[in-house]
């Protein structure tokens, strides 16, 4: 299988390096306009985005150096699931369950929205573990 099929790739420029971490500035490409996933991709929403990339001991990067960063495509889908799909499912299921239990749509909507707080708190609480899974690499 080709590497470009397994990975999401973005060209970028090294912004700065701190220890074993490189901060790479990515600019959305004109190809984003024709991409079928652009409505789900945060890369198409901003002019510049800086991502943190862990460096191997043998990698030596300097500020201003052009690089290509990659992320496994499966991790991109996992991020989409954690960031958008799972919260939507929690909201939708809790709303339907609460409406059927209480019969009060307004109260059910408020409680369903309030249930998002524990979800996002858990994401925040486990952010380091999640960050370790979602690592960009230098190609």
PDB file of C-alpha atoms in Angstrom:
ATOM      1  CA  UNK A   1       0.000   0.000   0.000  1.00  0.00           C
ATOM      2  CA  UNK A   2       1.345   3.416  -0.869  1.00  0.00           C
ATOM      3  CA  UNK A   3       2.375   5.591   2.036  1.00  0.00           C
ATOM      4  CA  UNK A   4       0.266   8.532   0.836  1.00  0.00           C
ATOM      5  CA  UNK A   5      -2.841   6.342   0.999  1.00  0.00           C
ATOM      6  CA  UNK A   6      -2.142   5.276   4.599  1.00  0.00           C
ATOM      7  CA  UNK A   7      -1.152   8.754   5.754  1.00  0.00           C
ATOM      8  CA  UNK A   8      -2.457  12.280   5.718  1.00  0.00           C
ATOM      9  CA  UNK A   9       0.350  14.564   4.545  1.00  0.00           C
ATOM     10  CA  UNK A  10       0.810  18.320   4.783  1.00  0.00           C
ATOM     11  CA  UNK A  11       3.805  20.357   3.650  1.00  0.00           C
ATOM     12  CA  UNK A  12       5.002  22.884   6.187  1.00  0.00           C
ATOM     13  CA  UNK A  13       7.853  25.041   7.382  1.00  0.00           C
ATOM     14  CA  UNK A  14       9.614  24.582  10.704  1.00  0.00           C
ATOM     15  CA  UNK A  15       8.636  27.552  12.865  1.00  0.00           C
ATOM     16  CA  UNK A  16      10.991  26.785  15.751  1.00  0.00           C
ATOM     17  CA  UNK A  17      12.539  23.859  17.627  1.00  0.00           C
ATOM     18  CA  UNK A  18      12.444  23.340  21.399  1.00  0.00           C
ATOM     19  CA  UNK A  19      14.441  20.339  22.571  1.00  0.00           C
ATOM     20  CA  UNK A  20      13.056  17.230  20.868  1.00  0.00           C
ATOM     21  CA  UNK A  21       9.921  19.028  19.653  1.00  0.00           C
ATOM     22  CA  UNK A  22       9.609  20.906  16.366  1.00  0.00           C
ATOM     23  CA  UNK A  23       6.778  23.348  15.785  1.00  0.00           C
ATOM     24  CA  UNK A  24       5.768  23.237  12.126  1.00  0.00           C
ATOM     25  CA  UNK A  25       3.633  25.926  10.474  1.00  0.00           C
ATOM     26  CA  UNK A  26       1.195  24.496   7.955  1.00  0.00           C
ATOM     27  CA  UNK A  27      -0.623  26.547   5.343  1.00  0.00           C
ATOM     28  CA  UNK A  28      -3.748  25.114   3.738  1.00  0.00           C
ATOM     29  CA  UNK A  29      -3.218  24.334   0.083  1.00  0.00           C
ATOM     30  CA  UNK A  30      -5.443  25.269  -2.796  1.00  0.00           C
ATOM     31  CA  UNK A  31      -6.213  21.553  -3.036  1.00  0.00           C
ATOM     32  CA  UNK A  32      -8.336  21.972   0.093  1.00  0.00           C
ATOM     33  CA  UNK A  33     -11.015  23.561  -2.079  1.00  0.00           C
ATOM     34  CA  UNK A  34     -11.599  20.343  -4.002  1.00  0.00           C
ATOM     35  CA  UNK A  35     -11.106  17.939  -1.092  1.00  0.00           C
ATOM     36  CA  UNK A  36     -14.229  15.987  -0.142  1.00  0.00           C
ATOM     37  CA  UNK A  37     -13.236  16.053   3.555  1.00  0.00           C
ATOM     38  CA  UNK A  38     -12.674  19.799   3.855  1.00  0.00           C
ATOM     39  CA  UNK A  39     -15.889  20.332   5.810  1.00  0.00           C
ATOM     40  CA  UNK A  40     -14.528  18.008   8.532  1.00  0.00           C
ATOM     41  CA  UNK A  41     -10.923  19.162   8.448  1.00  0.00           C
ATOM     42  CA  UNK A  42      -9.670  21.959  10.650  1.00  0.00           C
ATOM     43  CA  UNK A  43      -6.842  22.589   8.169  1.00  0.00           C
ATOM     44  CA  UNK A  44      -9.301  24.247   5.761  1.00  0.00           C
ATOM     45  CA  UNK A  45     -10.632  26.650   8.409  1.00  0.00           C
ATOM     46  CA  UNK A  46      -7.508  28.621   9.270  1.00  0.00           C
ATOM     47  CA  UNK A  47      -4.845  30.456   7.340  1.00  0.00           C
ATOM     48  CA  UNK A  48      -1.940  29.019   9.352  1.00  0.00           C
ATOM     49  CA  UNK A  49      -1.768  26.234  11.897  1.00  0.00           C
ATOM     50  CA  UNK A  50       1.212  25.283  14.036  1.00  0.00           C
ATOM     51  CA  UNK A  51       1.504  21.631  15.019  1.00  0.00           C
ATOM     52  CA  UNK A  52       3.927  20.011  17.440  1.00  0.00           C
ATOM     53  CA  UNK A  53       6.066  17.221  16.015  1.00  0.00           C
ATOM     54  CA  UNK A  54       8.205  14.870  18.111  1.00  0.00           C
ATOM     55  CA  UNK A  55      11.676  14.471  16.672  1.00  0.00           C
ATOM     56  CA  UNK A  56      13.794  11.342  16.577  1.00  0.00           C
ATOM     57  CA  UNK A  57      17.296  11.775  18.036  1.00  0.00           C
ATOM     58  CA  UNK A  58      18.827  11.627  14.533  1.00  0.00           C
ATOM     59  CA  UNK A  59      16.529  14.343  13.124  1.00  0.00           C
ATOM     60  CA  UNK A  60      18.081  17.802  13.012  1.00  0.00           C
ATOM     61  CA  UNK A  61      15.728  20.564  11.929  1.00  0.00           C
ATOM     62  CA  UNK A  62      16.182  24.309  11.827  1.00  0.00           C
ATOM     63  CA  UNK A  63      13.711  27.182  11.693  1.00  0.00           C
ATOM     64  CA  UNK A  64      12.592  27.933   8.144  1.00  0.00           C
ATOM     65  CA  UNK A  65      13.304  24.437   6.849  1.00  0.00           C
ATOM     66  CA  UNK A  66      10.568  23.005   4.576  1.00  0.00           C
ATOM     67  CA  UNK A  67       9.243  19.621   5.713  1.00  0.00           C
ATOM     68  CA  UNK A  68       6.324  17.296   5.080  1.00  0.00           C
ATOM     69  CA  UNK A  69       4.463  16.090   8.141  1.00  0.00           C
ATOM     70  CA  UNK A  70       2.319  12.971   8.205  1.00  0.00           C
ATOM     71  CA  UNK A  71      -0.393  11.531  10.385  1.00  0.00           C
ATOM     72  CA  UNK A  72      -1.797   8.042   9.992  1.00  0.00           C
ATOM     73  CA  UNK A  73      -5.148   8.244   8.236  1.00  0.00           C
ATOM     74  CA  UNK A  74      -6.726   5.973  10.871  1.00  0.00           C
ATOM     75  CA  UNK A  75      -5.735   8.512  13.542  1.00  0.00           C
ATOM     76  CA  UNK A  76      -7.393  11.252  11.518  1.00  0.00           C
ATOM     77  CA  UNK A  77     -10.634   9.300  11.579  1.00  0.00           C
ATOM     78  CA  UNK A  78     -10.213   8.631  15.304  1.00  0.00           C
ATOM     79  CA  UNK A  79      -9.794  12.362  15.910  1.00  0.00           C
ATOM     80  CA  UNK A  80     -12.925  13.032  13.858  1.00  0.00           C
ATOM     81  CA  UNK A  81     -14.800  10.463  15.937  1.00  0.00           C
ATOM     82  CA  UNK A  82     -13.639  11.857  19.309  1.00  0.00           C
ATOM     83  CA  UNK A  83     -14.098  15.481  18.346  1.00  0.00           C
ATOM     84  CA  UNK A  84     -17.375  15.421  16.431  1.00  0.00           C
ATOM     85  CA  UNK A  85     -19.163  12.094  16.095  1.00  0.00           C
ATOM     86  CA  UNK A  86     -19.073  10.790  19.681  1.00  0.00           C
ATOM     87  CA  UNK A  87     -20.250  14.071  21.258  1.00  0.00           C
ATOM     88  CA  UNK A  88     -23.046  14.245  18.682  1.00  0.00           C
ATOM     89  CA  UNK A  89     -24.111  10.674  19.467  1.00  0.00           C
ATOM     90  CA  UNK A  90     -24.040  11.345  23.223  1.00  0.00           C
ATOM     91  CA  UNK A  91     -26.132  14.463  22.724  1.00  0.00           C
ATOM     92  CA  UNK A  92     -28.630  12.791  20.406  1.00  0.00           C
ATOM     93  CA  UNK A  93     -29.080   9.576  22.417  1.00  0.00           C
ATOM     94  CA  UNK A  94     -29.348  11.410  25.732  1.00  0.00           C
ATOM     95  CA  UNK A  95     -31.884  13.820  24.244  1.00  0.00           C
ATOM     96  CA  UNK A  96     -34.133  11.022  22.978  1.00  0.00           C
ATOM     97  CA  UNK A  97     -33.843   9.024  26.207  1.00  0.00           C
ATOM     98  CA  UNK A  98     -34.555  12.063  28.376  1.00  0.00           C
ATOM     99  CA  UNK A  99     -37.535  13.165  26.277  1.00  0.00           C
ATOM    100  CA  UNK A 100     -39.017   9.677  26.508  1.00  0.00           C
ATOM    101  CA  UNK A 101     -38.453   9.582  30.295  1.00  0.00           C
ATOM    102  CA  UNK A 102     -39.542  13.107  31.208  1.00  0.00           C
ATOM    103  CA  UNK A 103     -41.760  14.218  28.350  1.00  0.00           C
ATOM    104  CA  UNK A 104     -40.308  17.720  28.783  1.00  0.00           C
ATOM    105  CA  UNK A 105     -38.339  18.734  25.678  1.00  0.00           C
ATOM    106  CA  UNK A 106     -36.839  21.910  27.139  1.00  0.00           C
ATOM    107  CA  UNK A 107     -35.530  20.240  30.282  1.00  0.00           C
ATOM    108  CA  UNK A 108     -34.298  17.267  28.268  1.00  0.00           C
ATOM    109  CA  UNK A 109     -32.377  19.567  25.913  1.00  0.00           C
ATOM    110  CA  UNK A 110     -30.730  21.392  28.819  1.00  0.00           C
ATOM    111  CA  UNK A 111     -29.690  18.144  30.500  1.00  0.00           C
ATOM    112  CA  UNK A 112     -28.425  16.692  27.207  1.00  0.00           C
ATOM    113  CA  UNK A 113     -26.292  19.791  26.635  1.00  0.00           C
ATOM    114  CA  UNK A 114     -25.075  19.641  30.244  1.00  0.00           C
ATOM    115  CA  UNK A 115     -23.941  16.051  29.618  1.00  0.00           C
ATOM    116  CA  UNK A 116     -21.372  17.446  27.193  1.00  0.00           C
ATOM    117  CA  UNK A 117     -19.447  18.988  30.120  1.00  0.00           C
ATOM    118  CA  UNK A 118     -18.337  15.611  31.581  1.00  0.00           C
ATOM    119  CA  UNK A 119     -17.393  14.400  28.098  1.00  0.00           C
ATOM    120  CA  UNK A 120     -15.189  17.406  27.382  1.00  0.00           C
ATOM    121  CA  UNK A 121     -13.803  17.288  30.922  1.00  0.00           C
ATOM    122  CA  UNK A 122     -12.705  13.689  30.285  1.00  0.00           C
ATOM    123  CA  UNK A 123     -11.104  14.736  27.002  1.00  0.00           C
ATOM    124  CA  UNK A 124      -9.269  17.482  28.876  1.00  0.00           C
ATOM    125  CA  UNK A 125      -8.309  15.138  31.719  1.00  0.00           C
ATOM    126  CA  UNK A 126      -6.799  12.569  29.331  1.00  0.00           C
ATOM    127  CA  UNK A 127      -5.317  15.125  26.934  1.00  0.00           C
ATOM    128  CA  UNK A 128      -1.728  13.927  27.441  1.00  0.00           C
ATOM    129  CA  UNK A 129      -2.657  10.324  26.701  1.00  0.00           C
ATOM    130  CA  UNK A 130      -4.616  11.455  23.649  1.00  0.00           C
ATOM    131  CA  UNK A 131      -1.774  13.756  22.564  1.00  0.00           C
ATOM    132  CA  UNK A 132       0.658  10.834  22.726  1.00  0.00           C
ATOM    133  CA  UNK A 133      -1.535   8.825  20.358  1.00  0.00           C
ATOM    134  CA  UNK A 134      -2.036  11.670  17.875  1.00  0.00           C
ATOM    135  CA  UNK A 135       1.552  12.433  16.920  1.00  0.00           C
ATOM    136  CA  UNK A 136       2.579  14.019  13.666  1.00  0.00           C
ATOM    137  CA  UNK A 137       5.784  12.683  12.138  1.00  0.00           C
ATOM    138  CA  UNK A 138       8.324  14.171   9.737  1.00  0.00           C
ATOM    139  CA  UNK A 139       8.374  12.343   6.415  1.00  0.00           C
TER     140      UNK A 139
END
